[in-house]
Amino acid sequence: MRRTFLFIMYCLLLPLMACAQTDNAVPDTAAFHQDATCPEVLIETNMGNIRVALYNDTPLHRDNFLKWVRMGYYDGCIFQRVIKNFMIQGGNPGTRKVTPGKVERFDTAYTVPAEIRYPKYYHKRGQLCAAREGDDVNPQKASAPCDFYITWGRNFSARQMEYLVQKMKGEDKVYAIPNEQVQAGYVKYGGVPHLDGGYTVFGEVLEGLDVVEKIQNVETDKSNNDRPLQDVVIIKATEVKK
């Protein structure tokens, strides 16, 4: 369901993506991450490493993500759903590799209450966010226990951003209309505005945005929920000791 819901939001943005700039400039990753006490996690993949910071003012999601990291849950997970110019999604228990000879049991039958801190955190490129079930069965916007996604999106000129805002004002299914500050952020960084206000953003990429770019460019099976044709594997996820 959450796959379908994210895809619907992606389709709403698709016409604007087609006319967006093609320059995928890497944004300044220090834009939000100003708290040196934020925990950091290194996600090692078979396509390179991604280092992320977890926001302290989304403590439920921060602690939940760290719990999975410390348990070794993400080791062997894949990025099971990838959409070019949108996002990469991983951590689903149904696609997790099982360690041979080891009994592994994880409780994934719960949700994490939403911690949406918009407009402080919005879906600029390189944001770590929580996937969830759709609004029809999840009006509280509670997050899935272990599925996460990292945004990529598209770049916007000021004119394209202005057009997007006007279009969003005329739509029924919009969580938040970007204010001037958020609009400027999207012009500078790129991202996925249609998800703002609907999903919890709980961290950001500090290093390895080039790896995110490579992953979002892989070939996928469109008939199989946009699963990469070749597995993009999370070899290991570990907390960075400071």
PDB file of C-alpha atoms in Angstrom:
ATOM      1  CA  MET A   1       0.000   0.000   0.000  1.00  0.00           C
ATOM      2  CA  ARG A   2       2.731   2.492   0.906  1.00  0.00           C
ATOM      3  CA  ARG A   3       4.416   1.640  -2.400  1.00  0.00           C
ATOM      4  CA  THR A   4       1.214   2.525  -4.241  1.00  0.00           C
ATOM      5  CA  PHE A   5       0.739   5.725  -2.265  1.00  0.00           C
ATOM      6  CA  LEU A   6       4.256   7.000  -2.893  1.00  0.00           C
ATOM      7  CA  PHE A   7       3.829   6.166  -6.578  1.00  0.00           C
ATOM      8  CA  ILE A   8       0.587   8.185  -6.782  1.00  0.00           C
ATOM      9  CA  MET A   9       2.359  11.194  -5.287  1.00  0.00           C
ATOM     10  CA  TYR A  10       5.180  10.678  -7.778  1.00  0.00           C
ATOM     11  CA  CYS A  11       2.699  10.667 -10.669  1.00  0.00           C
ATOM     12  CA  LEU A  12       1.243  13.985  -9.494  1.00  0.00           C
ATOM     13  CA  LEU A  13       4.689  15.516  -9.842  1.00  0.00           C
ATOM     14  CA  LEU A  14       5.567  13.803 -13.137  1.00  0.00           C
ATOM     15  CA  PRO A  15       4.353  16.548 -15.526  1.00  0.00           C
ATOM     16  CA  LEU A  16       6.520  19.073 -13.713  1.00  0.00           C
ATOM     17  CA  MET A  17       9.472  16.702 -13.725  1.00  0.00           C
ATOM     18  CA  ALA A  18       9.307  16.551 -17.489  1.00  0.00           C
ATOM     19  CA  CYS A  19       9.915  20.280 -17.820  1.00  0.00           C
ATOM     20  CA  ALA A  20      12.370  20.573 -14.918  1.00  0.00           C
ATOM     21  CA  GLN A  21      16.049  21.305 -15.333  1.00  0.00           C
ATOM     22  CA  THR A  22      18.249  18.338 -16.142  1.00  0.00           C
ATOM     23  CA  ASP A  23      21.255  19.541 -14.172  1.00  0.00           C
ATOM     24  CA  ASN A  24      21.565  17.299 -11.099  1.00  0.00           C
ATOM     25  CA  ALA A  25      23.807  19.550  -9.039  1.00  0.00           C
ATOM     26  CA  VAL A  26      24.759  18.098  -5.668  1.00  0.00           C
ATOM     27  CA  PRO A  27      23.325  20.288  -2.881  1.00  0.00           C
ATOM     28  CA  ASP A  28      25.084  21.622   0.173  1.00  0.00           C
ATOM     29  CA  THR A  29      24.545  18.781   2.651  1.00  0.00           C
ATOM     30  CA  ALA A  30      25.195  21.050   5.631  1.00  0.00           C
ATOM     31  CA  ALA A  31      21.973  22.987   4.988  1.00  0.00           C
ATOM     32  CA  PHE A  32      20.062  21.411   7.892  1.00  0.00           C
ATOM     33  CA  HIS A  33      22.664  19.456   9.806  1.00  0.00           C
ATOM     34  CA  GLN A  34      23.891  22.006  12.319  1.00  0.00           C
ATOM     35  CA  ASP A  35      23.642  19.935  15.506  1.00  0.00           C
ATOM     36  CA  ALA A  36      26.931  18.131  16.122  1.00  0.00           C
ATOM     37  CA  THR A  37      25.175  15.831  18.615  1.00  0.00           C
ATOM     38  CA  CYS A  38      23.044  14.208  15.902  1.00  0.00           C
ATOM     39  CA  PRO A  39      23.768  10.468  15.656  1.00  0.00           C
ATOM     40  CA  GLU A  40      25.241   9.332  12.359  1.00  0.00           C
ATOM     41  CA  VAL A  41      24.970   6.019  10.530  1.00  0.00           C
ATOM     42  CA  LEU A  42      27.167   4.621   7.772  1.00  0.00           C
ATOM     43  CA  ILE A  43      25.230   2.605   5.187  1.00  0.00           C
ATOM     44  CA  GLU A  44      27.643   0.452   3.184  1.00  0.00           C
ATOM     45  CA  THR A  45      26.205  -0.790  -0.111  1.00  0.00           C
ATOM     46  CA  ASN A  46      27.540  -2.728  -3.062  1.00  0.00           C
ATOM     47  CA  MET A  47      27.441   0.553  -5.000  1.00  0.00           C
ATOM     48  CA  GLY A  48      29.260   2.675  -2.410  1.00  0.00           C
ATOM     49  CA  ASN A  49      28.791   4.166   1.053  1.00  0.00           C
ATOM     50  CA  ILE A  50      26.183   6.628   2.309  1.00  0.00           C
ATOM     51  CA  ARG A  51      26.610   8.450   5.634  1.00  0.00           C
ATOM     52  CA  VAL A  52      23.475   9.928   7.180  1.00  0.00           C
ATOM     53  CA  ALA A  53      22.669  12.120  10.185  1.00  0.00           C
ATOM     54  CA  LEU A  54      19.536  11.486  12.283  1.00  0.00           C
ATOM     55  CA  TYR A  55      17.719  14.543  13.597  1.00  0.00           C
ATOM     56  CA  ASN A  56      17.381  14.891  17.347  1.00  0.00           C
ATOM     57  CA  ASP A  57      14.015  16.630  17.062  1.00  0.00           C
ATOM     58  CA  THR A  58      12.497  13.497  15.510  1.00  0.00           C
ATOM     59  CA  PRO A  59      13.485  11.307  18.481  1.00  0.00           C
ATOM     60  CA  LEU A  60      11.034   8.463  17.888  1.00  0.00           C
ATOM     61  CA  HIS A  61      12.321   7.902  14.359  1.00  0.00           C
ATOM     62  CA  ARG A  62      15.929   8.519  15.373  1.00  0.00           C
ATOM     63  CA  ASP A  63      15.791   5.909  18.129  1.00  0.00           C
ATOM     64  CA  ASN A  64      13.812   3.447  16.024  1.00  0.00           C
ATOM     65  CA  PHE A  65      16.314   3.629  13.161  1.00  0.00           C
ATOM     66  CA  LEU A  66      19.239   3.262  15.555  1.00  0.00           C
ATOM     67  CA  LYS A  67      17.558   0.225  17.122  1.00  0.00           C
ATOM     68  CA  TRP A  68      17.474  -1.551  13.773  1.00  0.00           C
ATOM     69  CA  VAL A  69      21.040  -0.511  12.976  1.00  0.00           C
ATOM     70  CA  ARG A  70      22.359  -1.797  16.318  1.00  0.00           C
ATOM     71  CA  MET A  71      20.507  -5.090  15.872  1.00  0.00           C
ATOM     72  CA  GLY A  72      22.109  -5.572  12.463  1.00  0.00           C
ATOM     73  CA  TYR A  73      18.692  -5.695  10.812  1.00  0.00           C
ATOM     74  CA  TYR A  74      19.668  -3.653   7.757  1.00  0.00           C
ATOM     75  CA  ASP A  75      22.684  -5.853   7.021  1.00  0.00           C
ATOM     76  CA  GLY A  76      21.550  -7.772   3.951  1.00  0.00           C
ATOM     77  CA  CYS A  77      18.515  -5.646   3.159  1.00  0.00           C
ATOM     78  CA  ILE A  78      18.213  -4.236  -0.356  1.00  0.00           C
ATOM     79  CA  PHE A  79      16.894  -1.068  -1.923  1.00  0.00           C
ATOM     80  CA  GLN A  80      13.805  -2.857  -3.143  1.00  0.00           C
ATOM     81  CA  ARG A  81      12.145   0.076  -4.906  1.00  0.00           C
ATOM     82  CA  VAL A  82      13.882   2.710  -6.996  1.00  0.00           C
ATOM     83  CA  ILE A  83      12.296   5.416  -9.161  1.00  0.00           C
ATOM     84  CA  LYS A  84      14.567   7.629 -11.215  1.00  0.00           C
ATOM     85  CA  ASN A  85      14.322  11.334 -10.391  1.00  0.00           C
ATOM     86  CA  PHE A  86      12.206  10.509  -7.341  1.00  0.00           C
ATOM     87  CA  MET A  87      13.674   8.358  -4.541  1.00  0.00           C
ATOM     88  CA  ILE A  88      15.322   5.095  -3.466  1.00  0.00           C
ATOM     89  CA  GLN A  89      13.515   2.924  -0.892  1.00  0.00           C
ATOM     90  CA  GLY A  90      14.955   0.129   1.242  1.00  0.00           C
ATOM     91  CA  GLY A  91      14.642  -1.882   4.433  1.00  0.00           C
ATOM     92  CA  ASN A  92      11.519  -3.910   3.715  1.00  0.00           C
ATOM     93  CA  PRO A  93      11.554  -7.163   5.740  1.00  0.00           C
ATOM     94  CA  GLY A  94      10.105  -9.111   2.821  1.00  0.00           C
ATOM     95  CA  THR A  95      13.245  -8.565   0.764  1.00  0.00           C
ATOM     96  CA  ARG A  96      15.801  -9.031   3.512  1.00  0.00           C
ATOM     97  CA  LYS A  97      18.569 -11.581   3.027  1.00  0.00           C
ATOM     98  CA  VAL A  98      18.653 -14.244   5.755  1.00  0.00           C
ATOM     99  CA  THR A  99      22.048 -15.134   7.175  1.00  0.00           C
ATOM    100  CA  PRO A 100      22.692 -18.861   6.559  1.00  0.00           C
ATOM    101  CA  GLY A 101      22.649 -20.923   9.741  1.00  0.00           C
ATOM    102  CA  LYS A 102      21.366 -18.068  11.888  1.00  0.00           C
ATOM    103  CA  VAL A 103      17.865 -17.737  13.314  1.00  0.00           C
ATOM    104  CA  GLU A 104      16.767 -14.116  12.972  1.00  0.00           C
ATOM    105  CA  ARG A 105      13.465 -12.823  14.296  1.00  0.00           C
ATOM    106  CA  PHE A 106      12.484  -9.168  14.188  1.00  0.00           C
ATOM    107  CA  ASP A 107       9.245  -7.570  15.368  1.00  0.00           C
ATOM    108  CA  THR A 108       8.074  -5.392  12.477  1.00  0.00           C
ATOM    109  CA  ALA A 109       4.381  -5.431  13.421  1.00  0.00           C
ATOM    110  CA  TYR A 110       4.153  -1.863  14.688  1.00  0.00           C
ATOM    111  CA  THR A 111       4.203   1.722  13.466  1.00  0.00           C
ATOM    112  CA  VAL A 112       6.089   4.840  14.552  1.00  0.00           C
ATOM    113  CA  PRO A 113       3.970   7.930  15.306  1.00  0.00           C
ATOM    114  CA  ALA A 114       4.461  10.696  12.763  1.00  0.00           C
ATOM    115  CA  GLU A 115       7.030  13.401  13.596  1.00  0.00           C
ATOM    116  CA  ILE A 116       6.494  15.790  10.706  1.00  0.00           C
ATOM    117  CA  ARG A 117       8.572  18.930  11.334  1.00  0.00           C
ATOM    118  CA  TYR A 118       7.556  20.846   8.230  1.00  0.00           C
ATOM    119  CA  PRO A 119       8.638  23.388   7.043  1.00  0.00           C
ATOM    120  CA  LYS A 120      11.861  22.986   9.033  1.00  0.00           C
ATOM    121  CA  TYR A 121      12.520  19.694   7.262  1.00  0.00           C
ATOM    122  CA  TYR A 122      11.239  19.248   3.750  1.00  0.00           C
ATOM    123  CA  HIS A 123      11.899  16.789   0.938  1.00  0.00           C
ATOM    124  CA  LYS A 124      14.982  18.375  -0.573  1.00  0.00           C
ATOM    125  CA  ARG A 125      17.421  16.077  -2.314  1.00  0.00           C
ATOM    126  CA  GLY A 126      19.234  13.720   0.052  1.00  0.00           C
ATOM    127  CA  GLN A 127      16.658  13.561   2.863  1.00  0.00           C
ATOM    128  CA  LEU A 128      16.205  10.382   4.905  1.00  0.00           C
ATOM    129  CA  CYS A 129      12.485   9.736   5.331  1.00  0.00           C
ATOM    130  CA  ALA A 130      10.104   7.080   6.647  1.00  0.00           C
ATOM    131  CA  ALA A 131       7.833   5.164   4.294  1.00  0.00           C
ATOM    132  CA  ARG A 132       4.301   4.415   5.423  1.00  0.00           C
ATOM    133  CA  GLU A 133       0.901   3.028   4.509  1.00  0.00           C
ATOM    134  CA  GLY A 134      -1.489   5.231   2.548  1.00  0.00           C
ATOM    135  CA  ASP A 135      -3.890   7.805   3.967  1.00  0.00           C
ATOM    136  CA  ASP A 136      -6.934   5.600   3.442  1.00  0.00           C
ATOM    137  CA  VAL A 137      -5.736   3.114   6.078  1.00  0.00           C
ATOM    138  CA  ASN A 138      -3.349   5.418   7.920  1.00  0.00           C
ATOM    139  CA  PRO A 139      -4.843   8.885   8.418  1.00  0.00           C
ATOM    140  CA  GLN A 140      -2.420   9.518  11.306  1.00  0.00           C
ATOM    141  CA  LYS A 141       0.508   9.262   8.822  1.00  0.00           C
ATOM    142  CA  ALA A 142       2.291   6.838  11.132  1.00  0.00           C
ATOM    143  CA  SER A 143       5.529   5.472   9.693  1.00  0.00           C
ATOM    144  CA  ALA A 144       6.424   1.909   8.809  1.00  0.00           C
ATOM    145  CA  PRO A 145       8.794   0.328  11.365  1.00  0.00           C
ATOM    146  CA  CYS A 146      11.825  -0.210   9.149  1.00  0.00           C
ATOM    147  CA  ASP A 147      11.174   0.925   5.551  1.00  0.00           C
ATOM    148  CA  PHE A 148      12.934   4.167   4.672  1.00  0.00           C
ATOM    149  CA  TYR A 149      13.597   6.198   1.555  1.00  0.00           C
ATOM    150  CA  ILE A 150      16.154   8.766   0.465  1.00  0.00           C
ATOM    151  CA  THR A 151      14.935  11.542  -1.796  1.00  0.00           C
ATOM    152  CA  TRP A 152      16.393  12.564  -5.123  1.00  0.00           C
ATOM    153  CA  GLY A 153      13.689  14.382  -7.084  1.00  0.00           C
ATOM    154  CA  ARG A 154      14.333  17.017  -9.708  1.00  0.00           C
ATOM    155  CA  ASN A 155      15.738  20.531  -9.890  1.00  0.00           C
ATOM    156  CA  PHE A 156      13.474  23.544 -10.310  1.00  0.00           C
ATOM    157  CA  SER A 157      14.012  27.005 -11.677  1.00  0.00           C
ATOM    158  CA  ALA A 158      12.251  29.843  -9.834  1.00  0.00           C
ATOM    159  CA  ARG A 159       9.664  29.974 -12.604  1.00  0.00           C
ATOM    160  CA  GLN A 160       9.046  26.240 -12.462  1.00  0.00           C
ATOM    161  CA  MET A 161       8.684  26.432  -8.695  1.00  0.00           C
ATOM    162  CA  GLU A 162       6.155  29.239  -9.030  1.00  0.00           C
ATOM    163  CA  TYR A 163       4.200  27.161 -11.548  1.00  0.00           C
ATOM    164  CA  LEU A 164       4.278  24.158  -9.217  1.00  0.00           C
ATOM    165  CA  VAL A 165       2.928  26.170  -6.282  1.00  0.00           C
ATOM    166  CA  GLN A 166       0.042  27.483  -8.382  1.00  0.00           C
ATOM    167  CA  LYS A 167      -0.718  23.956  -9.579  1.00  0.00           C
ATOM    168  CA  MET A 168      -0.657  22.587  -6.039  1.00  0.00           C
ATOM    169  CA  LYS A 169      -3.106  25.251  -4.883  1.00  0.00           C
ATOM    170  CA  GLY A 170      -5.628  23.866  -7.353  1.00  0.00           C
ATOM    171  CA  GLU A 171      -5.281  20.233  -6.285  1.00  0.00           C
ATOM    172  CA  ASP A 172      -7.346  18.453  -3.666  1.00  0.00           C
ATOM    173  CA  LYS A 173      -4.629  16.029  -2.551  1.00  0.00           C
ATOM    174  CA  VAL A 174      -1.832  18.284  -1.300  1.00  0.00           C
ATOM    175  CA  TYR A 175      -0.339  18.108   2.180  1.00  0.00           C
ATOM    176  CA  ALA A 176       1.494  21.446   2.215  1.00  0.00           C
ATOM    177  CA  ILE A 177       2.021  24.437  -0.063  1.00  0.00           C
ATOM    178  CA  PRO A 178       5.705  25.484  -0.035  1.00  0.00           C
ATOM    179  CA  ASN A 179       6.299  28.908   1.487  1.00  0.00           C
ATOM    180  CA  GLU A 180       8.875  31.264   0.004  1.00  0.00           C
ATOM    181  CA  GLN A 181      11.729  29.845   2.068  1.00  0.00           C
ATOM    182  CA  VAL A 182      10.943  26.251   1.090  1.00  0.00           C
ATOM    183  CA  GLN A 183      10.515  27.278  -2.546  1.00  0.00           C
ATOM    184  CA  ALA A 184      13.978  28.835  -2.484  1.00  0.00           C
ATOM    185  CA  GLY A 185      15.333  25.618  -0.982  1.00  0.00           C
ATOM    186  CA  TYR A 186      13.916  23.540  -3.802  1.00  0.00           C
ATOM    187  CA  VAL A 187      15.352  25.917  -6.386  1.00  0.00           C
ATOM    188  CA  LYS A 188      18.757  25.558  -4.725  1.00  0.00           C
ATOM    189  CA  TYR A 189      18.754  21.832  -3.920  1.00  0.00           C
ATOM    190  CA  GLY A 190      16.027  20.082  -5.905  1.00  0.00           C
ATOM    191  CA  GLY A 191      13.765  17.486  -4.371  1.00  0.00           C
ATOM    192  CA  VAL A 192      10.202  16.148  -4.110  1.00  0.00           C
ATOM    193  CA  PRO A 193       7.788  18.898  -2.961  1.00  0.00           C
ATOM    194  CA  HIS A 194       4.606  16.814  -3.207  1.00  0.00           C
ATOM    195  CA  LEU A 195       5.611  14.662  -0.229  1.00  0.00           C
ATOM    196  CA  ASP A 196       6.028  17.602   2.169  1.00  0.00           C
ATOM    197  CA  GLY A 197       3.760  17.510   5.176  1.00  0.00           C
ATOM    198  CA  GLY A 198       2.728  13.922   4.495  1.00  0.00           C
ATOM    199  CA  TYR A 199       5.782  11.918   5.554  1.00  0.00           C
ATOM    200  CA  THR A 200       8.294  12.153   8.366  1.00  0.00           C
ATOM    201  CA  VAL A 201      11.723  13.468   7.376  1.00  0.00           C
ATOM    202  CA  PHE A 202      14.110  12.302  10.103  1.00  0.00           C
ATOM    203  CA  GLY A 203      17.620  12.710   8.700  1.00  0.00           C
ATOM    204  CA  GLU A 204      19.813  13.599   5.759  1.00  0.00           C
ATOM    205  CA  VAL A 205      22.719  12.405   3.694  1.00  0.00           C
ATOM    206  CA  LEU A 206      26.045  13.891   4.777  1.00  0.00           C
ATOM    207  CA  GLU A 207      28.281  11.936   2.425  1.00  0.00           C
ATOM    208  CA  GLY A 208      27.561   9.653  -0.499  1.00  0.00           C
ATOM    209  CA  LEU A 209      24.960  11.632  -2.392  1.00  0.00           C
ATOM    210  CA  ASP A 210      26.782  10.510  -5.534  1.00  0.00           C
ATOM    211  CA  VAL A 211      25.976   6.934  -4.485  1.00  0.00           C
ATOM    212  CA  VAL A 212      22.294   7.844  -4.100  1.00  0.00           C
ATOM    213  CA  GLU A 213      22.452   9.289  -7.612  1.00  0.00           C
ATOM    214  CA  LYS A 214      23.944   6.066  -8.973  1.00  0.00           C
ATOM    215  CA  ILE A 215      21.313   3.944  -7.269  1.00  0.00           C
ATOM    216  CA  GLN A 216      18.397   6.037  -8.517  1.00  0.00           C
ATOM    217  CA  ASN A 217      19.741   5.583 -12.049  1.00  0.00           C
ATOM    218  CA  VAL A 218      19.777   1.754 -12.024  1.00  0.00           C
ATOM    219  CA  GLU A 219      17.527  -0.207 -14.363  1.00  0.00           C
ATOM    220  CA  THR A 220      14.345  -1.451 -12.726  1.00  0.00           C
ATOM    221  CA  ASP A 221      11.469  -3.810 -13.431  1.00  0.00           C
ATOM    222  CA  LYS A 222       8.456  -1.524 -13.773  1.00  0.00           C
ATOM    223  CA  SER A 223       6.096  -4.504 -13.589  1.00  0.00           C
ATOM    224  CA  ASN A 224       7.581  -5.553 -10.233  1.00  0.00           C
ATOM    225  CA  ASN A 225       7.131  -2.423  -8.089  1.00  0.00           C
ATOM    226  CA  ASP A 226      10.204  -0.710  -9.617  1.00  0.00           C
ATOM    227  CA  ARG A 227      12.580  -3.276  -8.173  1.00  0.00           C
ATOM    228  CA  PRO A 228      16.152  -2.988  -9.511  1.00  0.00           C
ATOM    229  CA  LEU A 229      17.030  -5.710 -12.019  1.00  0.00           C
ATOM    230  CA  GLN A 230      20.224  -6.315 -10.042  1.00  0.00           C
ATOM    231  CA  ASP A 231      20.011  -6.145  -6.257  1.00  0.00           C
ATOM    232  CA  VAL A 232      21.380  -3.013  -4.622  1.00  0.00           C
ATOM    233  CA  VAL A 233      22.426  -4.507  -1.290  1.00  0.00           C
ATOM    234  CA  ILE A 234      22.989  -2.853   2.066  1.00  0.00           C
ATOM    235  CA  ILE A 235      26.064  -4.806   3.081  1.00  0.00           C
ATOM    236  CA  LYS A 236      26.219  -3.263   6.543  1.00  0.00           C
ATOM    237  CA  ALA A 237      24.739  -0.333   8.472  1.00  0.00           C
ATOM    238  CA  THR A 238      26.651   0.839  11.545  1.00  0.00           C
ATOM    239  CA  GLU A 239      26.439   3.719  13.965  1.00  0.00           C
ATOM    240  CA  VAL A 240      29.319   6.148  13.525  1.00  0.00           C
ATOM    241  CA  LYS A 241      31.224   6.558  16.753  1.00  0.00           C
ATOM    242  CA  LYS A 242      32.265  10.155  17.396  1.00  0.00           C
TER     243      LYS A 242
END
